[in-house]
Amino acid sequence: MASLAACVALIVTASACDQGGSKSPKANYGECPISGHRGEFHLSPLTAGALTVKTTLPAPGWWNGGDTPASIKSGYEYCMAANIAYRSGLDRVKVENAPFPEVVSGKTEDFDLALAQITITPERSKVAEFSPPYLSSTLGVLIRDGEKIDGSNIRDVRIGVAEGTTGEEFVKNRLKPNKPVTSYPNDPDMVTALEKGRIDAVVHDTTILLAYPQKREGRVRLVGQYRTDQGYGALYPKGSANRKELDRVIKQLIDDGTLTKLSAVYLGAAFGQDPAKIPYFTVEQGS
């Protein structure tokens, strides 16, 4: 039997990592390392044998493989979902793509949970329910390489944000820049606008923006971040009958170190730098 550490390091498939339970011959968890005991938890899934998960693609590091649900094979949140499915006795993860604003506004239906780097907020909790936070979040500032933008002058530049996110709310209501703020429906379009000079800075989740300096070959760089004292949570439909059991699974994944290992494998590779070393800006600077 392969050890969990070896499975994580090699990113092997579930068949090599079946610990404490029999694996269904139909089970498919992509390229994710699977651990724990199959069927320890009991859900009432929307689709028999599958965990239906809403997300917003593309999301490299979080959902790897491509821009379509069928192409996803690995990533932090996908493998988190795969481990939830396995420990709940389900054979696969059914991925469904949806616009982020629809997911967090409670407008999407027919899913077991959503994993899309969703920050838990009081407003969102009015229309949906959340798991315990599984990852802390800050807001990063991405600019073109060679530009001189920091906490003292960011209010005087054109800022881009992702539509329907806490970054959009933060910029408009707390940072309050002197120039119009542009909202984008997806992250690639927003970063492309930055590269082409249509905006001067992007304010978005640090854990998402960290991947772009590597992907864009140094044309953009992260220069700072804002503390938010918030975290990412799995989103459940309001009144979900599976909430308590899903909370138990996610808490186990946190407590036994599974999510820490997934972060090291998938997010560490995507980040390319230590987020703790990025300078912190304060809203008061430049006011």
C-alpha positions as a printed Julia matrix, in Angstrom:
287×3 Matrix{Float64}:
   0.0    0.0     0.0
   1.47   3.35   -1.02
   1.89   5.93    1.76
  -0.1    9.15    1.61
   3.07  11.25    1.44
   4.33   9.25   -1.53
   1.0    9.58   -3.27
   1.01  13.34   -2.84
   4.58  13.71   -4.05
   3.99  11.63   -7.17
   0.43  12.85   -7.86
  -0.67   9.31   -8.5
  -4.18   8.12   -9.05
  -6.66   6.92   -6.48
  -6.02   3.26   -7.17
  -2.58   3.53   -5.54
  -3.83   5.52   -2.57
  -6.83   3.54   -1.39
  -6.38   3.63    2.37
  -8.75   1.76    4.6
 -11.51   0.99    2.08
 -12.27  -0.78   -1.18
 -12.38   1.32   -4.32
 -15.21   0.9    -6.77
 -13.98  -0.31  -10.19
 -15.9    2.62  -11.71
 -14.3    5.24   -9.45
 -12.61   8.15  -11.2
 -10.86  10.9    -9.26
  -8.68  12.21  -12.09
  -5.03  12.48  -11.11
  -5.77  13.35   -7.48
  -4.06  11.72   -4.49
  -6.84  10.11   -2.45
  -6.63   9.3     1.26
  -8.79   8.38    4.22
 -11.54   5.77    4.45
 -14.0    5.28    1.63
 -17.61   5.64    2.71
 -16.85   6.96    6.2
 -19.36   9.77    5.65
 -22.86   9.56    4.24
 -24.31  12.12    1.83
 -27.52  12.3    -0.17
 -26.01  13.52   -3.47
 -27.95  15.17   -6.26
 -26.66  12.53   -8.69
 -26.28   8.92   -7.56
 -22.62   7.98   -7.14
 -21.33  11.5    -7.88
 -20.5   14.7    -6.02
 -21.83  17.62   -8.09
 -19.57  20.65   -7.69
 -20.06  24.12   -9.17
 -17.0   26.21   -9.98
 -15.87  28.97  -12.32
 -13.33  28.03  -15.0
 -10.57  28.61  -15.87
  -8.84  28.49  -12.48
  -5.24  27.22  -12.8
  -3.81  25.74   -9.64
  -7.32  25.19   -8.32
  -8.81  23.31  -11.31
  -6.13  22.03  -13.7
  -6.54  20.57  -17.15
  -8.4   23.14  -19.22
 -11.35  25.48  -19.52
 -14.12  22.88  -19.66
 -15.47  20.6   -16.89
 -14.6   17.43  -18.81
 -10.94  18.46  -19.07
 -10.29  18.93  -15.34
  -7.98  16.29  -13.83
  -6.31  17.87  -10.79
  -5.86  21.06   -8.76
  -6.37  22.09   -5.13
 -10.16  22.43   -5.14
 -10.79  19.61   -7.6
  -8.73  17.22   -5.48
 -10.42  18.54   -2.34
 -13.73  17.59   -3.97
 -12.32  14.21   -5.03
 -11.35  13.43   -1.44
 -14.79  14.5    -0.21
 -16.36  12.19   -2.79
 -14.12   9.26   -1.89
 -14.66   9.58    1.86
 -18.41   9.81    1.2
 -18.43   6.61   -0.86
 -19.02   8.38   -4.19
 -17.21   7.32   -7.37
 -16.59  10.62   -9.12
 -16.78  14.4    -9.11
 -19.27  15.93  -11.51
 -17.89  19.39  -12.37
 -20.26  22.12  -13.54
 -19.04  25.51  -14.78
 -20.99  28.67  -13.89
 -20.3   32.43  -13.78
 -18.94  33.44  -10.39
 -21.6   36.12   -9.67
 -24.34  33.54  -10.19
 -22.69  31.04   -7.87
 -22.27  33.45   -4.94
 -25.66  35.14   -5.39
 -27.64  31.93   -4.95
 -28.91  31.98   -8.55
 -27.51  28.57   -9.49
 -29.32  25.37   -8.59
 -28.9   21.61   -8.59
 -25.48  21.09   -7.01
 -24.09  19.59   -3.81
 -21.48  22.27   -3.13
 -19.51  25.0    -4.89
 -15.73  25.39   -4.69
 -14.53  28.5    -6.52
 -12.2   30.4    -4.16
 -15.31  31.88   -2.54
 -14.69  34.28    0.32
 -17.2   33.9     3.14
 -19.11  37.15    3.7
 -22.27  38.09    5.65
 -23.98  39.17    2.41
 -23.35  35.84    0.69
 -24.43  33.95    3.81
 -27.91  35.42    3.38
 -28.48  33.5     0.13
 -26.3   30.42    0.67
 -24.58  28.47    3.42
 -20.86  27.96    3.98
 -18.47  25.37    5.33
 -15.8   26.28    7.88
 -13.05  28.3     6.11
 -10.46  26.03    4.49
  -7.98  28.71    3.36
  -7.35  32.31    4.44
  -7.56  35.03    1.8
  -6.03  38.44    1.1
  -6.41  40.84   -1.84
  -3.36  41.23   -4.04
  -2.32  44.09   -6.32
  -1.05  43.09   -9.77
   0.59  45.66  -12.07
   2.61  45.72  -15.3
   6.3   45.14  -14.8
   8.2   48.41  -14.79
   5.35  50.51  -13.42
   5.65  52.22  -10.02
   2.37  51.67   -8.23
   2.09  51.05   -4.5
  -0.17  51.78   -1.57
   0.56  55.49   -1.69
  -0.63  56.14   -5.26
  -2.97  53.26   -6.16
  -6.04  55.49   -5.76
  -4.82  57.57   -8.71
  -4.68  54.74  -11.29
  -7.25  52.76  -13.28
  -8.12  49.59  -11.35
  -9.66  46.39  -12.68
 -11.62  43.95  -10.52
 -13.44  40.65  -11.01
 -17.19  41.04  -11.2
 -19.12  39.97   -8.12
 -16.06  39.43   -5.91
 -14.97  40.78   -2.55
 -12.19  42.56   -4.46
 -14.77  44.57   -6.37
 -16.55  45.5    -3.14
 -13.27  46.37   -1.41
 -12.06  48.68   -4.19
 -15.36  50.51   -4.67
 -16.36  50.85   -1.02
 -13.09  50.99    0.93
 -10.25  51.93   -1.39
 -12.44  54.41   -3.31
 -10.05  55.27   -6.18
 -10.21  58.59   -7.98
 -10.64  56.99  -11.42
 -13.43  54.68  -12.68
 -13.2   51.02  -11.7
 -13.65  48.41  -14.45
 -15.27  45.04  -13.63
 -14.45  41.93  -15.68
 -16.43  38.69  -16.04
 -13.33  36.49  -15.84
  -9.73  36.65  -14.68
  -7.9   36.1   -18.02
  -9.73  39.03  -19.64
  -8.88  41.23  -16.66
  -5.17  40.39  -16.73
  -5.05  40.8   -20.52
  -6.55  44.29  -20.09
  -3.76  45.07  -17.64
  -1.07  43.86  -20.04
  -2.5   45.9   -22.91
  -2.66  49.08  -20.83
  -6.44  49.42  -20.63
  -6.13  49.4   -16.82
  -3.12  50.01  -14.57
  -3.67  47.61  -11.68
  -5.75  44.57  -10.74
  -7.04  44.02   -7.21
  -8.11  40.41   -6.73
  -7.47  37.4    -4.47
  -3.74  37.04   -3.84
  -3.94  33.26   -4.16
  -5.34  33.66   -7.67
  -3.05  36.46   -8.87
   0.14  34.73   -7.71
   0.02  32.44  -10.73
   0.11  35.22  -13.32
   3.7   36.53  -13.1
   4.86  33.02  -14.08
   2.18  32.48  -16.7
   2.75  35.87  -18.33
   6.54  35.53  -18.33
   7.27  38.46  -16.07
   5.12  41.0   -17.92
   3.12  41.5   -14.72
   4.1   41.39  -11.05
   2.5   41.35   -7.63
   3.57  44.38   -5.61
   1.38  44.23   -2.53
  -1.64  42.85   -0.76
  -4.41  43.96    1.58
  -5.44  42.02    4.68
  -9.11  41.07    4.74
  -9.36  38.74    7.79
 -11.5   36.46    5.66
 -11.29  32.93    4.3
 -12.51  30.68    1.52
 -15.4   28.33    2.21
 -17.36  25.69    0.35
 -20.76  27.11   -0.59
 -23.89  25.01   -0.13
 -27.41  25.66   -1.43
 -29.59  27.32    1.21
 -31.13  24.65    3.44
 -28.8   21.89    2.21
 -29.52  18.56    3.91
 -25.84  17.64    3.45
 -24.39  20.66    5.24
 -23.5   19.02    8.55
 -21.98  15.94    6.93
 -20.0   18.0     4.39
 -18.75  20.2     7.23
 -17.51  17.07    9.0
 -15.64  15.85    5.91
 -14.01  19.23    5.26
 -13.01  19.59    8.92
 -11.38  16.16    8.72
  -9.47  17.19    5.56
  -8.22  20.25    7.42
  -7.34  18.44   10.64
  -5.53  15.46    9.07
  -3.33  17.69    6.89
  -4.79  16.65    3.54
  -5.54  20.22    2.43
  -2.08  21.39    3.53
  -0.53  18.72    1.29
  -2.78  19.66   -1.63
  -1.81  23.31   -1.18
   1.89  22.46   -1.28
   1.5   20.38   -4.43
  -0.92  22.47   -6.48
  -0.9   26.03   -5.16
   2.81  26.08   -4.31
   3.61  25.21   -7.91
   1.19  27.83   -9.21
   2.33  30.59   -6.86
   6.03  30.6    -7.68
   6.64  32.84   -4.65
   5.88  32.97   -0.95
   2.74  35.07   -0.4
   3.9   35.88    3.14
   6.77  37.94    1.69
   4.56  40.22   -0.4
   4.31  43.67    1.25
   1.05  44.61    2.94
  -0.69  47.84    1.94
  -3.15  49.68    4.15
  -6.23  51.56    2.99
  -5.07  54.63    4.89
  -1.97  55.04    2.74
  -2.33  57.89    0.29
  -5.59  59.09    1.82
